[in-house]
Amino acid sequence: MGIGKIMKDAATRLFRKPSTIGYPLKPERVEVPDSYRGAIDFDPKLCVGCMLCVRFCPSGAITVADKRRIAFDLARCIYCGQCAEVCPRKAIKLTKEFELIYESIESFKQQ
Amino acid sequence: MVFVSRSRAKSPWIFQVNAASCNGCLIELLAALSPRYDAERLGCVLVGSPRHADILVAMGPVTSKTLPVLVRAYRQMPEPKVTVALGTCAVSGGVFVGSHVFEGPVGKVLPVDVYIGGCPPKPEAILRGLMKAAEKLEGVRG
Amino acid sequence: MEVGRRLTRLPFGPLHPATKEPALLMLTVDGERVVEAELRLGYVYRGIEALAQTRNIVQVLHLVERVCGICSHAHPFCYVQAVESVAGIEPPGRALYIRTIVAELERLQNHLLWMGVLGYQLGFTALFMYAWRVRESVLDILEEMTGNRIMRGVNAIGGVRVDLSDRVKAKMEALVKDARKWAAFLSDVLHDKTVEARLAGVGVLTRSDAVSTGAVGPTARASGVDFDVRRDYPHAAYEDLRGAFSVPVLSSGDALARAEVRVAELAESANLLEAALDTLPSDRRSPPPPHRVLREVPEGESVAKVEAPRGELFYYARTDGKGFLKRLRIRTPTLANLPALAVMLKDVELADVPAVYASIDPCISCTERVLVVDARSGAWRETSLRELGKGCGAAC
């Protein structure tokens, strides 16, 4: 009886819109919700150098370069959004960019 | 030979090694094979033996215990082969950098061809990464 | 051992197609029958408890989330409860409800995932495809609500980092109806005669064995142990929702019973979700900023437990009063269920091993923080199941 039921479900599926998305073969936009935590967008003009993000980054992806300028290493980033949360000036934003595919590890570095 | 390498890229077989990953990337890789994303339409098949595989997908920070397993699986794969580092842990170690069993990311142990970042990456990104790996496979003449 | 009986030792792993996670199951077989099973762990050991002592309390929140990618809400959920009880922080009611809602959504997706994996192990790929297709709709809601499908990062010390919008709430209400349909459908599929033939009477764990090996969660409930942390030690919003759900308990203790308990839990999770959405309080209050949390958490120690999808999850945390942890101890449900697995695997046909192995829903990456260090020689060795069964002793 169970098999009959799953067969019935499979048979009705034949006539419905497939649940498979067209991406990446067809140029189809992927529905990414606005809240998605993707690649980091940092605005150095807003940064006041409080270093809270460096202190709270769980994976050490944020480092201090010369002149208290911070740099993000997306290879280390775990996209938790903790830096964006603690930033008092909202200089750090997490974008909807989710395709972080590179051929070398250096390409992950930002700024 | 062009014919052979092109056919290979049309149906790359995948072998996954969970080198101490937290399962997040593993589950997303399996989700990429589920109906919504269906990596099999790209010709990707998840195989159970490294000897059948063209693409090695390694996940997780490599620890002292998984290091020999990962290297052995890579050596058992026939040429040509392409390695994919899936997820932040495999790319750089992520949160596990500094652990006393952390041996370095996958890139330190094996030659990695494609890095897919994200913790974990979306299945869409995994699909795109696998496509890129298949393109690389076509370039590597075996 | 009888004379003339040929026993073979058969390694099952560490990279085995049936077990996606690296774990080595050493089986001693007599022909096709398993005489003894021994699980060797350590492949996914990442030193998380030691790492936790080097990072501040807020960083550890994201570290424990990455203990396990499947129950990635249960771990920080338990951790924040332990830290909050040290600090005496009372999170707002809405935050407790949101944590509960995400925990139940996680249980839904975990049980569907597990159902798919079980189907895969049985060679019933249609079930895998069905379960994983419907699971996507749970993940879509979680992604829209929290920003990631897997690592949701919902918890913060003293509250939650996300809020529940009306749009997501409406989607969840629709999901509740769907979840009931899935549960009814999957329960029918389980009672098909081919599935029953593979699962019924296989890998039996009796009630006394379940008690003596300390099994938890659905594994124990399928053997007649009536225990659920959500009901017996209510935390977060479960106190208010006590009347909204019941705990399914079965007595046969075989792989089929473990599957049935999980399917019944799908429906119960739907009930809990519905009740939680109905009575969601509206006191929106953002959690205290992390730098204040670091200052305010005093020195102290505490324990917390939650019902993770696989069973009882336990955290012990001792803080040093400077924003760091002196000690973090995690006891995961799979660790508690592994000695029960050794009992189940006795006298099982070799072909049934993957089904029995899958039936406890093992999550090796959760469990892997046990490593025995021999202090004299400095040598490390992994713990075997036999030692764990003897009583933890040195292993912990």
PDB file of N, CA, C and O in Angstrom, chain A residues 1-7 9 13 16 19 31-38 52 54-60 76 78-83 85-86, chain C residues 55-56 58-59 61-63 66 124 126-127 130 133 143-149 151-153 156 161 184-185 188-189 191-192 194 287 290-291 294:
ATOM      1  N   MET A   1       0.831  -1.193   0.000  1.00  0.00           N
ATOM      2  CA  MET A   1       0.000   0.000   0.000  1.00  0.00           C
ATOM      3  C   MET A   1       0.874   1.254   0.000  1.00  0.00           C
ATOM      4  O   MET A   1       0.632   2.214  -0.713  1.00  0.00           O
ATOM      5  N   GLY A   2       1.953   1.197   0.784  1.00  0.00           N
ATOM      6  CA  GLY A   2       2.868   2.332   0.850  1.00  0.00           C
ATOM      7  C   GLY A   2       3.520   2.624  -0.479  1.00  0.00           C
ATOM      8  O   GLY A   2       3.595   3.779  -0.917  1.00  0.00           O
ATOM      9  N   ILE A   3       3.976   1.550  -1.141  1.00  0.00           N
ATOM     10  CA  ILE A   3       4.625   1.733  -2.430  1.00  0.00           C
ATOM     11  C   ILE A   3       3.631   2.335  -3.414  1.00  0.00           C
ATOM     12  O   ILE A   3       3.948   3.247  -4.178  1.00  0.00           O
ATOM     13  N   GLY A   4       2.387   1.842  -3.352  1.00  0.00           N
ATOM     14  CA  GLY A   4       1.358   2.389  -4.214  1.00  0.00           C
ATOM     15  C   GLY A   4       1.218   3.879  -3.990  1.00  0.00           C
ATOM     16  O   GLY A   4       1.091   4.659  -4.940  1.00  0.00           O
ATOM     17  N   LYS A   5       1.302   4.281  -2.731  1.00  0.00           N
ATOM     18  CA  LYS A   5       1.133   5.686  -2.412  1.00  0.00           C
ATOM     19  C   LYS A   5       2.288   6.532  -2.964  1.00  0.00           C
ATOM     20  O   LYS A   5       2.089   7.599  -3.524  1.00  0.00           O
ATOM     21  N   ILE A   6       3.520   6.016  -2.792  1.00  0.00           N
ATOM     22  CA  ILE A   6       4.660   6.791  -3.272  1.00  0.00           C
ATOM     23  C   ILE A   6       4.683   6.777  -4.798  1.00  0.00           C
ATOM     24  O   ILE A   6       5.086   7.746  -5.437  1.00  0.00           O
ATOM     25  N   MET A   7       4.173   5.689  -5.400  1.00  0.00           N
ATOM     26  CA  MET A   7       4.082   5.628  -6.862  1.00  0.00           C
ATOM     27  C   MET A   7       3.063   6.638  -7.378  1.00  0.00           C
ATOM     28  O   MET A   7       3.281   7.288  -8.392  1.00  0.00           O
ATOM     29  N   ASP A   9       2.259   9.400  -5.896  1.00  0.00           N
ATOM     30  CA  ASP A   9       2.879  10.715  -5.762  1.00  0.00           C
ATOM     31  C   ASP A   9       3.838  10.965  -6.918  1.00  0.00           C
ATOM     32  O   ASP A   9       3.845  12.036  -7.523  1.00  0.00           O
ATOM     33  N   ARG A  13       3.508  13.744  -9.994  1.00  0.00           N
ATOM     34  CA  ARG A  13       4.633  14.674 -10.159  1.00  0.00           C
ATOM     35  C   ARG A  13       5.012  14.837 -11.630  1.00  0.00           C
ATOM     36  O   ARG A  13       5.547  15.853 -12.032  1.00  0.00           O
ATOM     37  N   ARG A  16       3.434  17.850 -13.105  1.00  0.00           N
ATOM     38  CA  ARG A  16       3.573  19.146 -12.454  1.00  0.00           C
ATOM     39  C   ARG A  16       4.890  19.796 -12.859  1.00  0.00           C
ATOM     40  O   ARG A  16       5.744  19.164 -13.460  1.00  0.00           O
ATOM     41  N   SER A  19      10.463  20.256  -9.662  1.00  0.00           N
ATOM     42  CA  SER A  19      10.971  21.016  -8.526  1.00  0.00           C
ATOM     43  C   SER A  19      12.430  21.404  -8.724  1.00  0.00           C
ATOM     44  O   SER A  19      12.965  22.189  -7.956  1.00  0.00           O
ATOM     45  N   GLU A  31      16.901  32.901  -6.176  1.00  0.00           N
ATOM     46  CA  GLU A  31      16.188  33.656  -5.158  1.00  0.00           C
ATOM     47  C   GLU A  31      16.984  33.632  -3.865  1.00  0.00           C
ATOM     48  O   GLU A  31      17.048  32.610  -3.181  1.00  0.00           O
ATOM     49  N   VAL A  32      17.625  34.740  -3.566  1.00  0.00           N
ATOM     50  CA  VAL A  32      18.360  34.817  -2.313  1.00  0.00           C
ATOM     51  C   VAL A  32      17.606  35.788  -1.411  1.00  0.00           C
ATOM     52  O   VAL A  32      17.337  36.911  -1.814  1.00  0.00           O
ATOM     53  N   PRO A  33      17.231  35.356  -0.204  1.00  0.00           N
ATOM     54  CA  PRO A  33      16.487  36.273   0.665  1.00  0.00           C
ATOM     55  C   PRO A  33      17.355  37.462   1.083  1.00  0.00           C
ATOM     56  O   PRO A  33      18.583  37.376   1.115  1.00  0.00           O
ATOM     57  N   ASP A  34      16.697  38.565   1.404  1.00  0.00           N
ATOM     58  CA  ASP A  34      17.434  39.774   1.762  1.00  0.00           C
ATOM     59  C   ASP A  34      18.303  39.590   2.992  1.00  0.00           C
ATOM     60  O   ASP A  34      19.315  40.255   3.155  1.00  0.00           O
ATOM     61  N   SER A  35      17.879  38.677   3.860  1.00  0.00           N
ATOM     62  CA  SER A  35      18.639  38.499   5.097  1.00  0.00           C
ATOM     63  C   SER A  35      19.865  37.626   4.898  1.00  0.00           C
ATOM     64  O   SER A  35      20.588  37.368   5.849  1.00  0.00           O
ATOM     65  N   TYR A  36      20.104  37.146   3.673  1.00  0.00           N
ATOM     66  CA  TYR A  36      21.188  36.180   3.462  1.00  0.00           C
ATOM     67  C   TYR A  36      22.536  36.755   3.876  1.00  0.00           C
ATOM     68  O   TYR A  36      22.850  37.911   3.609  1.00  0.00           O
ATOM     69  N   ARG A  37      23.324  35.906   4.527  1.00  0.00           N
ATOM     70  CA  ARG A  37      24.655  36.327   4.961  1.00  0.00           C
ATOM     71  C   ARG A  37      25.682  35.822   3.973  1.00  0.00           C
ATOM     72  O   ARG A  37      26.114  34.674   4.045  1.00  0.00           O
ATOM     73  N   GLY A  38      26.047  36.672   3.024  1.00  0.00           N
ATOM     74  CA  GLY A  38      27.028  36.291   2.020  1.00  0.00           C
ATOM     75  C   GLY A  38      28.314  37.059   2.190  1.00  0.00           C
ATOM     76  O   GLY A  38      28.694  37.424   3.306  1.00  0.00           O
ATOM     77  N   LEU A  52      36.199  46.442  17.362  1.00  0.00           N
ATOM     78  CA  LEU A  52      35.263  45.494  17.967  1.00  0.00           C
ATOM     79  C   LEU A  52      35.107  44.265  17.083  1.00  0.00           C
ATOM     80  O   LEU A  52      35.006  43.137  17.569  1.00  0.00           O
ATOM     81  N   VAL A  54      37.286  42.930  15.103  1.00  0.00           N
ATOM     82  CA  VAL A  54      38.463  42.068  15.219  1.00  0.00           C
ATOM     83  C   VAL A  54      38.358  41.232  16.495  1.00  0.00           C
ATOM     84  O   VAL A  54      38.680  40.048  16.517  1.00  0.00           O
ATOM     85  N   ARG A  55      37.854  41.885  17.544  1.00  0.00           N
ATOM     86  CA  ARG A  55      37.770  41.208  18.832  1.00  0.00           C
ATOM     87  C   ARG A  55      36.732  40.086  18.822  1.00  0.00           C
ATOM     88  O   ARG A  55      36.901  39.077  19.490  1.00  0.00           O
ATOM     89  N   PHE A  56      35.673  40.278  18.071  1.00  0.00           N
ATOM     90  CA  PHE A  56      34.595  39.303  18.144  1.00  0.00           C
ATOM     91  C   PHE A  56      34.553  38.320  16.985  1.00  0.00           C
ATOM     92  O   PHE A  56      33.742  37.413  16.985  1.00  0.00           O
ATOM     93  N   CYS A  57      35.398  38.501  15.986  1.00  0.00           N
ATOM     94  CA  CYS A  57      35.366  37.560  14.868  1.00  0.00           C
ATOM     95  C   CYS A  57      35.745  36.171  15.364  1.00  0.00           C
ATOM     96  O   CYS A  57      36.823  35.979  15.906  1.00  0.00           O
ATOM     97  N   PRO A  58      34.875  35.177  15.214  1.00  0.00           N
ATOM     98  CA  PRO A  58      35.167  33.851  15.771  1.00  0.00           C
ATOM     99  C   PRO A  58      36.283  33.119  15.046  1.00  0.00           C
ATOM    100  O   PRO A  58      36.890  32.222  15.607  1.00  0.00           O
ATOM    101  N   SER A  59      36.544  33.497  13.782  1.00  0.00           N
ATOM    102  CA  SER A  59      37.512  32.705  13.036  1.00  0.00           C
ATOM    103  C   SER A  59      38.778  33.472  12.699  1.00  0.00           C
ATOM    104  O   SER A  59      39.628  32.966  11.979  1.00  0.00           O
ATOM    105  N   GLY A  60      38.920  34.670  13.202  1.00  0.00           N
ATOM    106  CA  GLY A  60      40.139  35.421  12.926  1.00  0.00           C
ATOM    107  C   GLY A  60      40.263  35.839  11.475  1.00  0.00           C
ATOM    108  O   GLY A  60      41.364  35.914  10.936  1.00  0.00           O
ATOM    109  N   ARG A  76      38.867  32.840   5.403  1.00  0.00           N
ATOM    110  CA  ARG A  76      38.681  32.447   6.795  1.00  0.00           C
ATOM    111  C   ARG A  76      37.271  32.723   7.272  1.00  0.00           C
ATOM    112  O   ARG A  76      36.839  32.188   8.290  1.00  0.00           O
ATOM    113  N   ILE A  78      33.483  32.879   8.209  1.00  0.00           N
ATOM    114  CA  ILE A  78      32.433  31.868   8.314  1.00  0.00           C
ATOM    115  C   ILE A  78      31.046  32.489   8.150  1.00  0.00           C
ATOM    116  O   ILE A  78      30.039  31.835   8.402  1.00  0.00           O
ATOM    117  N   TYR A  79      30.983  33.752   7.753  1.00  0.00           N
ATOM    118  CA  TYR A  79      29.721  34.418   7.410  1.00  0.00           C
ATOM    119  C   TYR A  79      28.698  34.330   8.546  1.00  0.00           C
ATOM    120  O   TYR A  79      27.528  34.068   8.311  1.00  0.00           O
ATOM    121  N   CYS A  80      29.175  34.536   9.759  1.00  0.00           N
ATOM    122  CA  CYS A  80      28.242  34.471  10.889  1.00  0.00           C
ATOM    123  C   CYS A  80      27.560  35.809  11.105  1.00  0.00           C
ATOM    124  O   CYS A  80      26.518  35.885  11.741  1.00  0.00           O
ATOM    125  N   GLY A  81      28.168  36.898  10.613  1.00  0.00           N
ATOM    126  CA  GLY A  81      27.548  38.206  10.765  1.00  0.00           C
ATOM    127  C   GLY A  81      27.809  38.864  12.099  1.00  0.00           C
ATOM    128  O   GLY A  81      27.217  39.892  12.403  1.00  0.00           O
ATOM    129  N   GLN A  82      28.693  38.305  12.907  1.00  0.00           N
ATOM    130  CA  GLN A  82      28.976  38.898  14.209  1.00  0.00           C
ATOM    131  C   GLN A  82      29.633  40.272  14.059  1.00  0.00           C
ATOM    132  O   GLN A  82      29.331  41.193  14.802  1.00  0.00           O
ATOM    133  N   CYS A  83      30.494  40.442  13.052  1.00  0.00           N
ATOM    134  CA  CYS A  83      31.183  41.726  12.856  1.00  0.00           C
ATOM    135  C   CYS A  83      30.179  42.814  12.492  1.00  0.00           C
ATOM    136  O   CYS A  83      30.242  43.937  13.004  1.00  0.00           O
ATOM    137  N   GLU A  85      27.162  42.877  13.293  1.00  0.00           N
ATOM    138  CA  GLU A  85      26.305  43.130  14.438  1.00  0.00           C
ATOM    139  C   GLU A  85      26.977  44.062  15.451  1.00  0.00           C
ATOM    140  O   GLU A  85      26.334  44.932  16.021  1.00  0.00           O
ATOM    141  N   VAL A  86      28.300  43.875  15.677  1.00  0.00           N
ATOM    142  CA  VAL A  86      28.952  44.692  16.702  1.00  0.00           C
ATOM    143  C   VAL A  86      29.397  46.043  16.164  1.00  0.00           C
ATOM    144  O   VAL A  86      29.692  46.942  16.944  1.00  0.00           O
TER     145      VAL A  86
ATOM    146  N   ARG C  55      38.938  31.187  23.396  1.00  0.00           N
ATOM    147  CA  ARG C  55      38.164  32.251  22.757  1.00  0.00           C
ATOM    148  C   ARG C  55      37.177  32.844  23.741  1.00  0.00           C
ATOM    149  O   ARG C  55      36.813  32.188  24.714  1.00  0.00           O
ATOM    150  N   ASN C  56      36.727  34.061  23.446  1.00  0.00           N
ATOM    151  CA  ASN C  56      35.785  34.671  24.381  1.00  0.00           C
ATOM    152  C   ASN C  56      34.377  34.097  24.205  1.00  0.00           C
ATOM    153  O   ASN C  56      34.099  33.391  23.244  1.00  0.00           O
ATOM    154  N   VAL C  58      31.502  35.092  23.357  1.00  0.00           N
ATOM    155  CA  VAL C  58      30.692  35.330  22.162  1.00  0.00           C
ATOM    156  C   VAL C  58      31.266  34.572  20.967  1.00  0.00           C
ATOM    157  O   VAL C  58      30.520  34.042  20.138  1.00  0.00           O
ATOM    158  N   GLN C  59      32.590  34.485  20.882  1.00  0.00           N
ATOM    159  CA  GLN C  59      33.184  33.719  19.786  1.00  0.00           C
ATOM    160  C   GLN C  59      32.846  32.236  19.905  1.00  0.00           C
ATOM    161  O   GLN C  59      32.622  31.560  18.901  1.00  0.00           O
ATOM    162  N   LEU C  61      30.186  30.977  20.942  1.00  0.00           N
ATOM    163  CA  LEU C  61      28.830  30.792  20.435  1.00  0.00           C
ATOM    164  C   LEU C  61      28.849  30.314  18.991  1.00  0.00           C
ATOM    165  O   LEU C  61      28.100  29.415  18.602  1.00  0.00           O
ATOM    166  N   HIS C  62      29.724  30.916  18.180  1.00  0.00           N
ATOM    167  CA  HIS C  62      29.786  30.513  16.775  1.00  0.00           C
ATOM    168  C   HIS C  62      30.598  29.233  16.599  1.00  0.00           C
ATOM    169  O   HIS C  62      30.401  28.509  15.649  1.00  0.00           O
ATOM    170  N   LEU C  63      31.511  29.000  17.530  1.00  0.00           N
ATOM    171  CA  LEU C  63      32.291  27.759  17.459  1.00  0.00           C
ATOM    172  C   LEU C  63      31.407  26.553  17.750  1.00  0.00           C
ATOM    173  O   LEU C  63      31.440  25.562  17.017  1.00  0.00           O
ATOM    174  N   ARG C  66      29.269  25.166  15.145  1.00  0.00           N
ATOM    175  CA  ARG C  66      29.933  24.331  14.149  1.00  0.00           C
ATOM    176  C   ARG C  66      30.402  22.992  14.716  1.00  0.00           C
ATOM    177  O   ARG C  66      31.256  22.338  14.116  1.00  0.00           O
ATOM    178  N   PHE C 124      16.113   2.440  -1.133  1.00  0.00           N
ATOM    179  CA  PHE C 124      14.798   2.965  -1.482  1.00  0.00           C
ATOM    180  C   PHE C 124      14.997   4.447  -1.827  1.00  0.00           C
ATOM    181  O   PHE C 124      14.696   5.328  -1.045  1.00  0.00           O
ATOM    182  N   ALA C 126      13.613   6.452  -3.865  1.00  0.00           N
ATOM    183  CA  ALA C 126      12.433   7.311  -4.006  1.00  0.00           C
ATOM    184  C   ALA C 126      12.122   8.001  -2.684  1.00  0.00           C
ATOM    185  O   ALA C 126      11.740   9.176  -2.650  1.00  0.00           O
ATOM    186  N   LEU C 127      12.332   7.278  -1.586  1.00  0.00           N
ATOM    187  CA  LEU C 127      12.077   7.861  -0.268  1.00  0.00           C
ATOM    188  C   LEU C 127      13.078   8.975   0.020  1.00  0.00           C
ATOM    189  O   LEU C 127      12.721  10.033   0.542  1.00  0.00           O
ATOM    190  N   TYR C 130      11.998  11.945  -1.999  1.00  0.00           N
ATOM    191  CA  TYR C 130      10.797  12.569  -1.450  1.00  0.00           C
ATOM    192  C   TYR C 130      11.144  13.383  -0.206  1.00  0.00           C
ATOM    193  O   TYR C 130      10.800  14.560  -0.094  1.00  0.00           O
ATOM    194  N   ARG C 133      13.195  16.464  -0.905  1.00  0.00           N
ATOM    195  CA  ARG C 133      12.467  17.517  -1.624  1.00  0.00           C
ATOM    196  C   ARG C 133      11.615  18.323  -0.649  1.00  0.00           C
ATOM    197  O   ARG C 133      11.634  19.554  -0.686  1.00  0.00           O
ATOM    198  N   GLU C 143      16.107  29.873   5.909  1.00  0.00           N
ATOM    199  CA  GLU C 143      17.029  30.785   5.252  1.00  0.00           C
ATOM    200  C   GLU C 143      16.464  32.197   5.206  1.00  0.00           C
ATOM    201  O   GLU C 143      17.165  33.165   5.464  1.00  0.00           O
ATOM    202  N   GLU C 144      15.177  32.279   4.917  1.00  0.00           N
ATOM    203  CA  GLU C 144      14.575  33.607   4.847  1.00  0.00           C
ATOM    204  C   GLU C 144      14.561  34.276   6.222  1.00  0.00           C
ATOM    205  O   GLU C 144      14.767  35.473   6.357  1.00  0.00           O
ATOM    206  N   MET C 145      14.365  33.470   7.250  1.00  0.00           N
ATOM    207  CA  MET C 145      14.276  34.028   8.593  1.00  0.00           C
ATOM    208  C   MET C 145      15.649  34.405   9.144  1.00  0.00           C
ATOM    209  O   MET C 145      15.816  35.456   9.744  1.00  0.00           O
ATOM    210  N   THR C 146      16.650  33.538   8.924  1.00  0.00           N
ATOM    211  CA  THR C 146      17.911  33.714   9.646  1.00  0.00           C
ATOM    212  C   THR C 146      19.086  34.088   8.757  1.00  0.00           C
ATOM    213  O   THR C 146      20.105  34.541   9.259  1.00  0.00           O
ATOM    214  N   GLY C 147      18.988  33.860   7.465  1.00  0.00           N
ATOM    215  CA  GLY C 147      20.089  34.258   6.596  1.00  0.00           C
ATOM    216  C   GLY C 147      20.996  33.134   6.164  1.00  0.00           C
ATOM    217  O   GLY C 147      21.917  33.348   5.395  1.00  0.00           O
ATOM    218  N   ASN C 148      20.785  31.930   6.662  1.00  0.00           N
ATOM    219  CA  ASN C 148      21.565  30.796   6.174  1.00  0.00           C
ATOM    220  C   ASN C 148      20.757  29.534   6.347  1.00  0.00           C
ATOM    221  O   ASN C 148      19.954  29.434   7.259  1.00  0.00           O
ATOM    222  N   ARG C 149      20.989  28.588   5.442  1.00  0.00           N
ATOM    223  CA  ARG C 149      20.210  27.360   5.507  1.00  0.00           C
ATOM    224  C   ARG C 149      20.643  26.467   6.667  1.00  0.00           C
ATOM    225  O   ARG C 149      19.824  25.793   7.280  1.00  0.00           O
ATOM    226  N   MET C 151      23.899  27.063   8.980  1.00  0.00           N
ATOM    227  CA  MET C 151      24.453  27.750  10.146  1.00  0.00           C
ATOM    228  C   MET C 151      23.622  28.997  10.406  1.00  0.00           C
ATOM    229  O   MET C 151      23.878  30.053   9.851  1.00  0.00           O
ATOM    230  N   ARG C 152      22.608  28.821  11.259  1.00  0.00           N
ATOM    231  CA  ARG C 152      21.595  29.868  11.286  1.00  0.00           C
ATOM    232  C   ARG C 152      21.970  31.043  12.177  1.00  0.00           C
ATOM    233  O   ARG C 152      21.512  32.145  11.961  1.00  0.00           O
ATOM    234  N   GLY C 153      22.779  30.795  13.178  1.00  0.00           N
ATOM    235  CA  GLY C 153      23.225  31.897  14.025  1.00  0.00           C
ATOM    236  C   GLY C 153      22.074  32.649  14.662  1.00  0.00           C
ATOM    237  O   GLY C 153      22.048  33.872  14.672  1.00  0.00           O
ATOM    238  N   ALA C 156      21.883  34.520  20.597  1.00  0.00           N
ATOM    239  CA  ALA C 156      22.850  35.447  21.159  1.00  0.00           C
ATOM    240  C   ALA C 156      22.692  35.326  22.660  1.00  0.00           C
ATOM    241  O   ALA C 156      21.635  34.892  23.128  1.00  0.00           O
ATOM    242  N   ARG C 161      19.258  36.907  17.608  1.00  0.00           N
ATOM    243  CA  ARG C 161      19.774  37.886  16.660  1.00  0.00           C
ATOM    244  C   ARG C 161      18.808  38.170  15.524  1.00  0.00           C
ATOM    245  O   ARG C 161      19.075  39.038  14.708  1.00  0.00           O
ATOM    246  N   ALA C 184       1.855  11.972   7.755  1.00  0.00           N
ATOM    247  CA  ALA C 184       0.890  10.923   7.424  1.00  0.00           C
ATOM    248  C   ALA C 184       1.394  10.093   6.254  1.00  0.00           C
ATOM    249  O   ALA C 184       1.328   8.859   6.259  1.00  0.00           O
ATOM    250  N   PHE C 185       1.961  10.769   5.261  1.00  0.00           N
ATOM    251  CA  PHE C 185       2.462  10.083   4.072  1.00  0.00           C
ATOM    252  C   PHE C 185       3.617   9.144   4.435  1.00  0.00           C
ATOM    253  O   PHE C 185       3.628   7.970   4.053  1.00  0.00           O
ATOM    254  N   ASP C 188       2.616   6.039   6.207  1.00  0.00           N
ATOM    255  CA  ASP C 188       2.105   5.032   5.265  1.00  0.00           C
ATOM    256  C   ASP C 188       3.245   4.298   4.580  1.00  0.00           C
ATOM    257  O   ASP C 188       3.209   3.072   4.421  1.00  0.00           O
ATOM    258  N   VAL C 189       4.251   5.066   4.155  1.00  0.00           N
ATOM    259  CA  VAL C 189       5.371   4.457   3.438  1.00  0.00           C
ATOM    260  C   VAL C 189       6.101   3.459   4.343  1.00  0.00           C
ATOM    261  O   VAL C 189       6.492   2.378   3.908  1.00  0.00           O
ATOM    262  N   HIS C 191       4.876   1.643   6.574  1.00  0.00           N
ATOM    263  CA  HIS C 191       4.124   0.412   6.786  1.00  0.00           C
ATOM    264  C   HIS C 191       3.910  -0.371   5.505  1.00  0.00           C
ATOM    265  O   HIS C 191       3.103  -1.283   5.468  1.00  0.00           O
ATOM    266  N   ASP C 192       4.653  -0.005   4.490  1.00  0.00           N
ATOM    267  CA  ASP C 192       4.655  -0.837   3.298  1.00  0.00           C
ATOM    268  C   ASP C 192       5.373  -2.136   3.611  1.00  0.00           C
ATOM    269  O   ASP C 192       6.297  -2.166   4.432  1.00  0.00           O
ATOM    270  N   THR C 194       7.492  -3.999   1.962  1.00  0.00           N
ATOM    271  CA  THR C 194       8.920  -4.132   1.667  1.00  0.00           C
ATOM    272  C   THR C 194       9.764  -3.378   2.697  1.00  0.00           C
ATOM    273  O   THR C 194      10.819  -3.844   3.110  1.00  0.00           O
ATOM    274  N   PRO C 287      19.199  41.704  22.154  1.00  0.00           N
ATOM    275  CA  PRO C 287      20.071  41.214  23.215  1.00  0.00           C
ATOM    276  C   PRO C 287      21.098  42.261  23.602  1.00  0.00           C
ATOM    277  O   PRO C 287      21.378  43.184  22.828  1.00  0.00           O
ATOM    278  N   PRO C 290      27.499  42.542  22.666  1.00  0.00           N
ATOM    279  CA  PRO C 290      28.459  41.525  23.074  1.00  0.00           C
ATOM    280  C   PRO C 290      29.548  42.028  24.022  1.00  0.00           C
ATOM    281  O   PRO C 290      29.931  41.301  24.940  1.00  0.00           O
ATOM    282  N   HIS C 291      30.012  43.274  23.831  1.00  0.00           N
ATOM    283  CA  HIS C 291      31.094  43.723  24.730  1.00  0.00           C
ATOM    284  C   HIS C 291      30.601  43.902  26.147  1.00  0.00           C
ATOM    285  O   HIS C 291      31.349  43.748  27.112  1.00  0.00           O
ATOM    286  N   LEU C 294      30.486  40.378  27.737  1.00  0.00           N
ATOM    287  CA  LEU C 294      31.789  39.913  28.219  1.00  0.00           C
ATOM    288  C   LEU C 294      32.096  40.484  29.595  1.00  0.00           C
ATOM    289  O   LEU C 294      32.664  39.815  30.446  1.00  0.00           O
TER     290      LEU C 294
END
